[in-house]
PDB file of C-alpha atoms in Angstrom:
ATOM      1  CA  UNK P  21      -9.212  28.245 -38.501  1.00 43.00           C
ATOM      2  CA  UNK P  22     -11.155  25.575 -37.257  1.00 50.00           C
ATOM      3  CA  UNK P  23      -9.675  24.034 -33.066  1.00 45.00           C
ATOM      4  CA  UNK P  24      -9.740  20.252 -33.136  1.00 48.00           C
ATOM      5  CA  UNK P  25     -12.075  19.281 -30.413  1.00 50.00           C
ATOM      6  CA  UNK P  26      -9.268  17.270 -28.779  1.00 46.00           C
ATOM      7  CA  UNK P  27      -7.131  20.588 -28.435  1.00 42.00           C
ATOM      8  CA  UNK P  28      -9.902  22.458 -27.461  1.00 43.00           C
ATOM      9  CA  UNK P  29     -10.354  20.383 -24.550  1.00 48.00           C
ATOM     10  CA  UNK P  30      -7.034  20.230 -23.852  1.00 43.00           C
ATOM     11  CA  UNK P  31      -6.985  24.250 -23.537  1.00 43.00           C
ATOM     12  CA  UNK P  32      -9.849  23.858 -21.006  1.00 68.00           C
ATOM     13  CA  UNK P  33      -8.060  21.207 -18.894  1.00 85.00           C
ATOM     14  CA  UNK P  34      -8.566  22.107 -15.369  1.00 90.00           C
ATOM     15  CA  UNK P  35      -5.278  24.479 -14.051  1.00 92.00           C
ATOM     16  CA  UNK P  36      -4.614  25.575 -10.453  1.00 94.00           C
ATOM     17  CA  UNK P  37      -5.304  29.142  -9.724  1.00 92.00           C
ATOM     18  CA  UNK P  38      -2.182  31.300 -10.463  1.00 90.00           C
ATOM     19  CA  UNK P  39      -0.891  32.492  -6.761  1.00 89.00           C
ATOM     20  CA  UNK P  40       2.780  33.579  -6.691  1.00 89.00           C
ATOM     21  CA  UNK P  41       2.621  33.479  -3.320  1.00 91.00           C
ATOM     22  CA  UNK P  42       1.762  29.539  -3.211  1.00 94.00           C
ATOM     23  CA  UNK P  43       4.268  27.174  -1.627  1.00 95.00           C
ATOM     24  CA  UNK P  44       3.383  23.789  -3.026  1.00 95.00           C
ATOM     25  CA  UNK P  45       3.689  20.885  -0.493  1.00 96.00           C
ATOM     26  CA  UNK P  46       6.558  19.613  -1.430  1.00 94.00           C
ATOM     27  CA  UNK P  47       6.234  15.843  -3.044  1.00 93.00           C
ATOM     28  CA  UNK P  48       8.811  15.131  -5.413  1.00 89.00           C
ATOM     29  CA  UNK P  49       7.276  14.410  -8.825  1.00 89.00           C
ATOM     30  CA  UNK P  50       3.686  13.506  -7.230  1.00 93.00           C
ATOM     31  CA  UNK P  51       1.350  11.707  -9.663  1.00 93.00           C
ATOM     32  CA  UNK P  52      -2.878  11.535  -9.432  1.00 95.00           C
ATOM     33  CA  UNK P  53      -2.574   7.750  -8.416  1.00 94.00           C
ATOM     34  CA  UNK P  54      -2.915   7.429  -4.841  1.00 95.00           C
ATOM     35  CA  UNK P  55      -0.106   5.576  -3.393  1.00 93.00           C
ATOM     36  CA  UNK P  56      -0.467   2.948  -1.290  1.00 87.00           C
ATOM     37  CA  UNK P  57       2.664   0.928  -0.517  1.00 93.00           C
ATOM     38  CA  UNK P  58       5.127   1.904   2.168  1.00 95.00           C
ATOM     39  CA  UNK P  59       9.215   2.418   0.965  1.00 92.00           C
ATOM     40  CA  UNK P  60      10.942  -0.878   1.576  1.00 90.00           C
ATOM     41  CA  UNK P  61      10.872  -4.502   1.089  1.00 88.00           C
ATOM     42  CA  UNK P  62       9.717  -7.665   2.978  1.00 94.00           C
ATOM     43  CA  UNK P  63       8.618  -7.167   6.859  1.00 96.00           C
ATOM     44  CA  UNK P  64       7.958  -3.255   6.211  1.00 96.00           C
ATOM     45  CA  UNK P  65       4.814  -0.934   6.583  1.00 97.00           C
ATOM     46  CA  UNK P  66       3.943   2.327   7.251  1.00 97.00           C
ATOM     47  CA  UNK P  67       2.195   3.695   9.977  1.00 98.00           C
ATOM     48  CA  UNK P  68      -0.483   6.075   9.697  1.00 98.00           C
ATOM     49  CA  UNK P  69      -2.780   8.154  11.502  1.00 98.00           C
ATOM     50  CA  UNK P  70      -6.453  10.217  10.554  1.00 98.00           C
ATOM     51  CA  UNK P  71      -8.300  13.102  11.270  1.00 97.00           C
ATOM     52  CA  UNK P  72      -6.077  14.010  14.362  1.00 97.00           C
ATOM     53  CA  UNK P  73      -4.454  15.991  16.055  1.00 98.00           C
ATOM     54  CA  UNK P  74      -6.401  15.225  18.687  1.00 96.00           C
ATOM     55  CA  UNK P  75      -5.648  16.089  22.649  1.00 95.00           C
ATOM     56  CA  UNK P  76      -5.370  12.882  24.519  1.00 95.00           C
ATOM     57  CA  UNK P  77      -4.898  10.163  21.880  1.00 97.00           C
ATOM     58  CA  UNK P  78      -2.706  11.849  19.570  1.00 98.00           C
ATOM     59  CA  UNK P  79      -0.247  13.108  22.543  1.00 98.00           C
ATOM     60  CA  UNK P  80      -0.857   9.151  23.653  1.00 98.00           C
ATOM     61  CA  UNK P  81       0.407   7.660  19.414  1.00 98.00           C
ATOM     62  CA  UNK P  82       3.281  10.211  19.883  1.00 98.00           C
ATOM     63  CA  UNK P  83       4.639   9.022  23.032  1.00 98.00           C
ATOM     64  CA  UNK P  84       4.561   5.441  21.670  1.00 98.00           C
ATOM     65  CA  UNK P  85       6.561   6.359  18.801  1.00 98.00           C
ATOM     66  CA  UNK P  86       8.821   7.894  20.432  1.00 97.00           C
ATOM     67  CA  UNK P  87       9.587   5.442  22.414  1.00 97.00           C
ATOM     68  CA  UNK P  88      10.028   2.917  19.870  1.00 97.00           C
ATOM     69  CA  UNK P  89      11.634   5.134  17.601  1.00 96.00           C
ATOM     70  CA  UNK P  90       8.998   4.976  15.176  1.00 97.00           C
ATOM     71  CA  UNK P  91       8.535   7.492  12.446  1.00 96.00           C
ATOM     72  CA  UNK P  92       4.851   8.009  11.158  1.00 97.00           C
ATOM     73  CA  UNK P  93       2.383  10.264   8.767  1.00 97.00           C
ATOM     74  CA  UNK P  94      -0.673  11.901  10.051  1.00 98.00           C
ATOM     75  CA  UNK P  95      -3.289  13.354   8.356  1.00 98.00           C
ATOM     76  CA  UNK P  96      -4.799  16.205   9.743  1.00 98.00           C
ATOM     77  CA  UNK P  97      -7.308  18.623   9.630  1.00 98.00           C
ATOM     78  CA  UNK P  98      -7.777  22.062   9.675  1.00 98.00           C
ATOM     79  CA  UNK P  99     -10.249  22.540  12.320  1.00 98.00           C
ATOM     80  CA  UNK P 100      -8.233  20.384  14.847  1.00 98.00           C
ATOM     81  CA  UNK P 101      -5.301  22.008  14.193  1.00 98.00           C
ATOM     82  CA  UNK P 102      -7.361  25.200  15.117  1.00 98.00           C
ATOM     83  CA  UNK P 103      -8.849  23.582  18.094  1.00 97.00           C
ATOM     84  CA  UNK P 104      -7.494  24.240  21.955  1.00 97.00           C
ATOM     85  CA  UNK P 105      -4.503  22.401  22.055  1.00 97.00           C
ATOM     86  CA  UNK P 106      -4.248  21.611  18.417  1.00 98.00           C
ATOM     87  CA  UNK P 107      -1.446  23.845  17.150  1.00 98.00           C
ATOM     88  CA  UNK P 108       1.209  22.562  20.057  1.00 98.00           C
ATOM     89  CA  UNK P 109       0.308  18.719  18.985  1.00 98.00           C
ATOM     90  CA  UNK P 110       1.167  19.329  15.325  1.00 98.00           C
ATOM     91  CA  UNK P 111       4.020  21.152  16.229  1.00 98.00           C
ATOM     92  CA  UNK P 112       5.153  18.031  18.665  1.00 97.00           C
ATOM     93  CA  UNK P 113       4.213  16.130  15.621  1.00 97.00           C
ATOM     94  CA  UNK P 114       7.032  17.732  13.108  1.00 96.00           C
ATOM     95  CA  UNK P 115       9.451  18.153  16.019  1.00 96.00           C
ATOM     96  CA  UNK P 116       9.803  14.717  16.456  1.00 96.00           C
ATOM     97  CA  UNK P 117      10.302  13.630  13.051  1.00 95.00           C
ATOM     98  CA  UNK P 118       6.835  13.021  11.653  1.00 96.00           C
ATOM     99  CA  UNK P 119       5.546  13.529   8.080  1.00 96.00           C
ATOM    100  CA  UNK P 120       2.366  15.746   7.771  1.00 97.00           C
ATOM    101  CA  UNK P 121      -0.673  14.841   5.155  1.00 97.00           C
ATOM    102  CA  UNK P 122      -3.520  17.030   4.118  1.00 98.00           C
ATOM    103  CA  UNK P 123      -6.836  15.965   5.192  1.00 98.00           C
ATOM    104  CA  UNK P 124      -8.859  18.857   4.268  1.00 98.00           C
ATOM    105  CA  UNK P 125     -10.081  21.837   6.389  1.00 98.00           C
ATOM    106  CA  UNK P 126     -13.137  19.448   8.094  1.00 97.00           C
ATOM    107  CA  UNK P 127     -14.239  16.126   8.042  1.00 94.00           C
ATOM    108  CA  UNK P 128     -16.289  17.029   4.903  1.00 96.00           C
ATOM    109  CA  UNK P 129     -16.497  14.537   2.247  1.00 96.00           C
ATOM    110  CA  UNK P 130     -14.811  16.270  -0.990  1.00 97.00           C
ATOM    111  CA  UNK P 131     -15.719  13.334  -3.949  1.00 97.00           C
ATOM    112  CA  UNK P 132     -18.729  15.420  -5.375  1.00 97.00           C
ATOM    113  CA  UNK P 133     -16.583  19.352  -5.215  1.00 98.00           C
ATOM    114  CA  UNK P 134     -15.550  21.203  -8.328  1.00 97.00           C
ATOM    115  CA  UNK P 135     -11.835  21.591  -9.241  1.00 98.00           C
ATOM    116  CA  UNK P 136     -11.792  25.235  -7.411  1.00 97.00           C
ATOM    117  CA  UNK P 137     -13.702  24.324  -4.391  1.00 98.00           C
ATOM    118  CA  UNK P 138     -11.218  21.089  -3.453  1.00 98.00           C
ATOM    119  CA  UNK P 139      -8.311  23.542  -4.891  1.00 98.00           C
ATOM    120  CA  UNK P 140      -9.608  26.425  -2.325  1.00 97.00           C
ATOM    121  CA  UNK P 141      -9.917  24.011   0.442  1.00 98.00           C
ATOM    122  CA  UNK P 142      -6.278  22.295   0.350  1.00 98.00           C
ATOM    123  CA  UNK P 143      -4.408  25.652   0.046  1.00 97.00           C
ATOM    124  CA  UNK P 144      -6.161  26.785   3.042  1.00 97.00           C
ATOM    125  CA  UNK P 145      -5.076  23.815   5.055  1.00 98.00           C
ATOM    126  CA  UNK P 146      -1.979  24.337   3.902  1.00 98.00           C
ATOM    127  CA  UNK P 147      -2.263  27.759   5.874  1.00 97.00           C
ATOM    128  CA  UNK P 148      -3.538  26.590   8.824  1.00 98.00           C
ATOM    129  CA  UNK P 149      -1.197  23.692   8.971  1.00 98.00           C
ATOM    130  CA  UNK P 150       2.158  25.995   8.189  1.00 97.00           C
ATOM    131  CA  UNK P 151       0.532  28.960  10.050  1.00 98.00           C
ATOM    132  CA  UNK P 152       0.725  26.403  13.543  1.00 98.00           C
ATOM    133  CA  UNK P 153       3.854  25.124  12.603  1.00 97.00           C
ATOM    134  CA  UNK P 154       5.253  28.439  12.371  1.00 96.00           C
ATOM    135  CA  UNK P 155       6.888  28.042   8.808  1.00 96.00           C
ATOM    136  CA  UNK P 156       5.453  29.045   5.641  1.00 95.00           C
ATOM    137  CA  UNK P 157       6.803  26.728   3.469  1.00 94.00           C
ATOM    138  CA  UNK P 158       6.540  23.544   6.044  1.00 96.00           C
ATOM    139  CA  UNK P 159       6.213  20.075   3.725  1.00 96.00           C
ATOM    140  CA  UNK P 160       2.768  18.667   3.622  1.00 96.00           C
ATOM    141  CA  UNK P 161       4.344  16.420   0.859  1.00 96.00           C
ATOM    142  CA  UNK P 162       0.599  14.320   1.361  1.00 97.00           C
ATOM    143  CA  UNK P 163      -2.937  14.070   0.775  1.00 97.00           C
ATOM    144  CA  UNK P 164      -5.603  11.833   1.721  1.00 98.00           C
ATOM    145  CA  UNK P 165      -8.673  12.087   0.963  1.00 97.00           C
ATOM    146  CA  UNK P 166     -11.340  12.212   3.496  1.00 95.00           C
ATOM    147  CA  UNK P 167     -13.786   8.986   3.689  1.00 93.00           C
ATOM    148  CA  UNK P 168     -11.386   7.976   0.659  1.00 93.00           C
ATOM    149  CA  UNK P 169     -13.742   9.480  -1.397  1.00 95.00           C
ATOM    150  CA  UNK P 170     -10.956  10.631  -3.817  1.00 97.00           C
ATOM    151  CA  UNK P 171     -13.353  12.261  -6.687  1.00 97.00           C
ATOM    152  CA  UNK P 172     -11.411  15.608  -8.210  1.00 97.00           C
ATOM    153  CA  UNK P 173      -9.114  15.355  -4.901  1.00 98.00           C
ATOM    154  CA  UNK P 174      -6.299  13.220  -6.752  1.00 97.00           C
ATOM    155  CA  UNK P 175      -5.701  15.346  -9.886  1.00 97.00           C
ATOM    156  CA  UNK P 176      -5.735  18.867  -7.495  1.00 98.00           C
ATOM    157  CA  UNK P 177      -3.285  17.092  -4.645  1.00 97.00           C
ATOM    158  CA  UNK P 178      -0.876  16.486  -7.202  1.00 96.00           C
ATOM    159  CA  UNK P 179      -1.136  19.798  -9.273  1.00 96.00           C
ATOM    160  CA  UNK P 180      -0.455  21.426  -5.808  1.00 97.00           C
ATOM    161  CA  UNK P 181       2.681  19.295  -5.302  1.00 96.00           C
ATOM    162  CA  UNK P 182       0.917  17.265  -2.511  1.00 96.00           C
ATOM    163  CA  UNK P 183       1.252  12.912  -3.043  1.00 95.00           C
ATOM    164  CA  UNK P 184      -2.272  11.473  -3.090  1.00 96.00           C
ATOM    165  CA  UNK P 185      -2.139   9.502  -0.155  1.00 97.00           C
ATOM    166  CA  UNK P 186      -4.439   5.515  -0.556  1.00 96.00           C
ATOM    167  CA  UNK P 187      -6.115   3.892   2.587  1.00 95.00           C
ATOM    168  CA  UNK P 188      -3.732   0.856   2.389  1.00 95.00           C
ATOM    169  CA  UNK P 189      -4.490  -1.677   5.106  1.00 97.00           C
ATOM    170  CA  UNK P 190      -7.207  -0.525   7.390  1.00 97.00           C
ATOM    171  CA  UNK P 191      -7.972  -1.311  10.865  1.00 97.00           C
ATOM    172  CA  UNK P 192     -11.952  -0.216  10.755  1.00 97.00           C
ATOM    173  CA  UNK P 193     -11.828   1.655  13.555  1.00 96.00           C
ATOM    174  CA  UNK P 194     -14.324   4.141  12.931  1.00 93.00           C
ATOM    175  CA  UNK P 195     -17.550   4.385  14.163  1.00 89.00           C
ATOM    176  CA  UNK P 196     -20.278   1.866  12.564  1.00 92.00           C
ATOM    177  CA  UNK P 197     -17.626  -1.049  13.085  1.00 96.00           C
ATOM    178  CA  UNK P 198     -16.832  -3.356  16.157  1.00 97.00           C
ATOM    179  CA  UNK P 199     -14.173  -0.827  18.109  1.00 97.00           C
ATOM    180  CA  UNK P 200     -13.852  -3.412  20.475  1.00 98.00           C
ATOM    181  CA  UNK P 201      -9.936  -3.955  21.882  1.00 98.00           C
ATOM    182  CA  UNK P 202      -9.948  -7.769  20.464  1.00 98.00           C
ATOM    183  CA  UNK P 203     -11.463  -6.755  17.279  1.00 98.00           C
ATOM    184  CA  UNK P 204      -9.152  -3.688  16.508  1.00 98.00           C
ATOM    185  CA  UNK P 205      -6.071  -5.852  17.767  1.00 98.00           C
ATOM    186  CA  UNK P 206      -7.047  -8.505  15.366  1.00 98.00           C
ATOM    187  CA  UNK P 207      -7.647  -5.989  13.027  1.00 98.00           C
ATOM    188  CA  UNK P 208      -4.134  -4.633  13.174  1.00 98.00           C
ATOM    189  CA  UNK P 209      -2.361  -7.966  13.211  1.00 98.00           C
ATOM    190  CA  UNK P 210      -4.166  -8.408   9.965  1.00 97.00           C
ATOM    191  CA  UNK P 211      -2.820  -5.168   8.476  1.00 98.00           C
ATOM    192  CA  UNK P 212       0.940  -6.330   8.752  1.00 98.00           C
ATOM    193  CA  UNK P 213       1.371  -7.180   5.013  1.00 97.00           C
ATOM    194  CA  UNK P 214       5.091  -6.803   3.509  1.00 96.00           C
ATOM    195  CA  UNK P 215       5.193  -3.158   2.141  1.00 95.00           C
ATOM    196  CA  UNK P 216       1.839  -1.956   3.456  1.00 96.00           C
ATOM    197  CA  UNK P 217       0.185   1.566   4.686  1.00 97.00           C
ATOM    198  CA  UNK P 218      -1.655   1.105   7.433  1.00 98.00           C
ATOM    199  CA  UNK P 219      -4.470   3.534   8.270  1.00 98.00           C
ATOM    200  CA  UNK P 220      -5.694   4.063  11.398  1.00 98.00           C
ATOM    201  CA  UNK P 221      -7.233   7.497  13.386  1.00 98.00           C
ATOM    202  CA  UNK P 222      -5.947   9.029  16.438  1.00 98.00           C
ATOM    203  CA  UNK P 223      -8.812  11.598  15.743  1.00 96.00           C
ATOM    204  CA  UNK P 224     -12.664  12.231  14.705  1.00 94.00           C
ATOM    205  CA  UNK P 225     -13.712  10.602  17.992  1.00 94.00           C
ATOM    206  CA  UNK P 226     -12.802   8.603  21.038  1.00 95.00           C
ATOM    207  CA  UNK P 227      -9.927   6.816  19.792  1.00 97.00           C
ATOM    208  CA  UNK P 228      -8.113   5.317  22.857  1.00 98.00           C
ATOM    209  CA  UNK P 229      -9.080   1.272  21.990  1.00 98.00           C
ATOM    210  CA  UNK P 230      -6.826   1.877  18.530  1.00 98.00           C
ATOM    211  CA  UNK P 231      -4.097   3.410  21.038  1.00 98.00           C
ATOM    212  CA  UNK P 232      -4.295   0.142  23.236  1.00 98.00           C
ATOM    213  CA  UNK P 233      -4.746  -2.412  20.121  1.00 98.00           C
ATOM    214  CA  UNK P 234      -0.986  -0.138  18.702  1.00 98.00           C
ATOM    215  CA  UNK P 235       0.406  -0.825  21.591  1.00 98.00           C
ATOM    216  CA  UNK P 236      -0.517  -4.401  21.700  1.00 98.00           C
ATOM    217  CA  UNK P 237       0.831  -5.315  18.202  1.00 98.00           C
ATOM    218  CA  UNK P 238       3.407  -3.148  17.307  1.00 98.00           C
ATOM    219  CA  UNK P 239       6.215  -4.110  19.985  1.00 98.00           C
ATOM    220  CA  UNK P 240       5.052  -7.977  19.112  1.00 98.00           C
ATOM    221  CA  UNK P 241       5.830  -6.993  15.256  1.00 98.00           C
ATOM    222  CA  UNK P 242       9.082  -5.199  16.321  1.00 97.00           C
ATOM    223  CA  UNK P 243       9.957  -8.336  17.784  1.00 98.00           C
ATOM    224  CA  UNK P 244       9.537 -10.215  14.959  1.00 98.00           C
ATOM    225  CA  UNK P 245      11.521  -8.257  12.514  1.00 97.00           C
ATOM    226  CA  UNK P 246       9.182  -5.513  11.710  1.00 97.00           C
ATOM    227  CA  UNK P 247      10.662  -2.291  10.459  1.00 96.00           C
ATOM    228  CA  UNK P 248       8.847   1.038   9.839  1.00 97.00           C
ATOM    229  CA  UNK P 249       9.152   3.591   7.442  1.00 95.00           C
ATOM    230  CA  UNK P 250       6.911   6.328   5.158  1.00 95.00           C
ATOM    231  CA  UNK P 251       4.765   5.378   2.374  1.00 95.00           C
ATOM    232  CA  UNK P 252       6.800   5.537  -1.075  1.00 88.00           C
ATOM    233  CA  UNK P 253       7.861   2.564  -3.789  1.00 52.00           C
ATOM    234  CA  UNK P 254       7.602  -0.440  -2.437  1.00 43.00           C
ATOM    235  CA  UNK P 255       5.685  -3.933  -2.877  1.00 37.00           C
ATOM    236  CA  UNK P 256       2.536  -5.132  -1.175  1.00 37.00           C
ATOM    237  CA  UNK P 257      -0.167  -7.614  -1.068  1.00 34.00           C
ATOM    238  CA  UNK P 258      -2.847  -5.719  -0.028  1.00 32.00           C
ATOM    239  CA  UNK P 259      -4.670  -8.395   1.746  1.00 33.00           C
ATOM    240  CA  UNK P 260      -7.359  -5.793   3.851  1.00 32.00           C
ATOM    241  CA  UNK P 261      -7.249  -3.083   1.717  1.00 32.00           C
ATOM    242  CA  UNK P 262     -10.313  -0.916   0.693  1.00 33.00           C
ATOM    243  CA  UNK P 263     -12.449  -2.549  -2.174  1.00 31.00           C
ATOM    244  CA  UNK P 264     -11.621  -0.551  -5.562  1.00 31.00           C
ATOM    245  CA  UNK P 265      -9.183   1.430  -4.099  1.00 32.00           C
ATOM    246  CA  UNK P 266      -6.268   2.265  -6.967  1.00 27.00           C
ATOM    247  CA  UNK P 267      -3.205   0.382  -6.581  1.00 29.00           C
ATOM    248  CA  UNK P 268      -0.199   1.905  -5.582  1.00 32.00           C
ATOM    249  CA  UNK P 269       1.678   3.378  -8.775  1.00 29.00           C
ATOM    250  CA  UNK P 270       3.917   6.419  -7.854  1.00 24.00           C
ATOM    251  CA  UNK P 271       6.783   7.680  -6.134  1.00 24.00           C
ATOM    252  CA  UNK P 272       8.124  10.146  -3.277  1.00 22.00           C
ATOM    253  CA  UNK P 273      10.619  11.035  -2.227  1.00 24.00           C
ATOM    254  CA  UNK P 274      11.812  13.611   0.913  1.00 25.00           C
ATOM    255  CA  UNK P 275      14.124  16.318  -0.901  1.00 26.00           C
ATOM    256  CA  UNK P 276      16.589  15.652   2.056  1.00 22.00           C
ATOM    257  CA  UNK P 277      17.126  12.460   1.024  1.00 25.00           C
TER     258      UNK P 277
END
């Protein structure tokens, strides 16, 4: 008997590895279109932070939102995690309330990797990130992809029960851009849309003017009305989002809730 060619290639559509040992990361439902729109309506976004954790300005962010009573998602890599001092931040980091996102094992850019390589490279953040918390089955219920580079990274995220996380509104403060105070304070004022993410890094190098331009805006927003929650359904005008990034289009949502 003769295979269609459409069934045949839906036998060969790309599968996760078979690991009963693997603890997915815990989204609820998680589709391969990166979200991008923060849970909420009107004057809400939500915060989050890059390529941490990240001695100095991450312990710096965390303060700050405790203070405020802020609750935030960071993305983080492996090798920080692993670095001196690394561990004890993340663990601060889910302590206090904070939602974790897989950012890969480096700073490596993943759009060109085969299924398996991304697929190898997630599950063994999801070691080193569970391994430092201390609990095997912690919820990573994120990824973002590094550079936004999304590639394979979407469809492997979501097979491994991890949300493809979008860029949402970004502040540019990375290097190649004006890191200036003014500039990444304007920047940030300008990434307070109704229903936004907003990315910025407390990580991947000296990140202490987006600490000052936070502090800056965000009590001036909380002032106005601003509220702040995770990214989930919402609505947005994505006025400084990424050119061609994919719109918003799924839903999480924390099994506690």
């Amino acid at each position: 008997m003769r295979v269609s060619t459409a069934a045949s290639a839906a036998s060969k559509k790309w599968q996760p590895a078979t690991d009963r040992y693997f603890i997915p990361g815990g989204a609820s439902n998680p589709t391969v279109v990166p979200l991008a729109a923060a849970r909420g309506e009107g004057k809400t976004v939500a915060l989050t932070f890059d390529d941490g954790p990240n001695p100095g300005e991450t312990t710096d962010v965390l303060d700050f939102l405790r203070e405020h009573g802020i609750v935030a998602t960071f993305c983080v890599i492996g090798e920080n995690v692993l670095a001196p001092g690394g561990a004890a931040l993340l663990r601060r980091i889910v302590a206090e309330g904070h939602v974790l996102s897989n950012h890969g094992t480096s700073f490596a850019d993943m759009g060109s990797w085969t299924f398996r390589h991304v697929e190898q490279d997630l599950k063994s953040n999801l070691i080193i990130i569970r391994e430092a918390v201390g609990n095997p089955s912690a919820p990573v219920p994120y990824f973002r992809a590094p550079n936004g580079n999304w590639g394979k990274t979407a469809e492997v995220a979501a097979a491994l029960g991890m949300q493809p996380l979008g860029l949402g509104n970004v502040i540019h403060d990375w290097d190649g851009n004006d890191l200036s105070v003014p500039t990444l304070t304007a920047n940030f004022h300008a990434a307070f849309t109704p229903g936004a993410v907003i990315l910025a890094h407390d990580g991947g190098g000296d990140r202490r003017n987006t600490v000052t331009a936070m502090k800056a805006v965000v009590p001036e927003k909380i002032a106005a009305g601003w509220t702040f929650t995770l990214p989930g359904v919402g609505t947005a005008a994505f006025t400084g989002a990424v050119p061609g990034q994919l719109p918003s289009g799924s839903s999480w949502q924390r099994g506690h809730q």
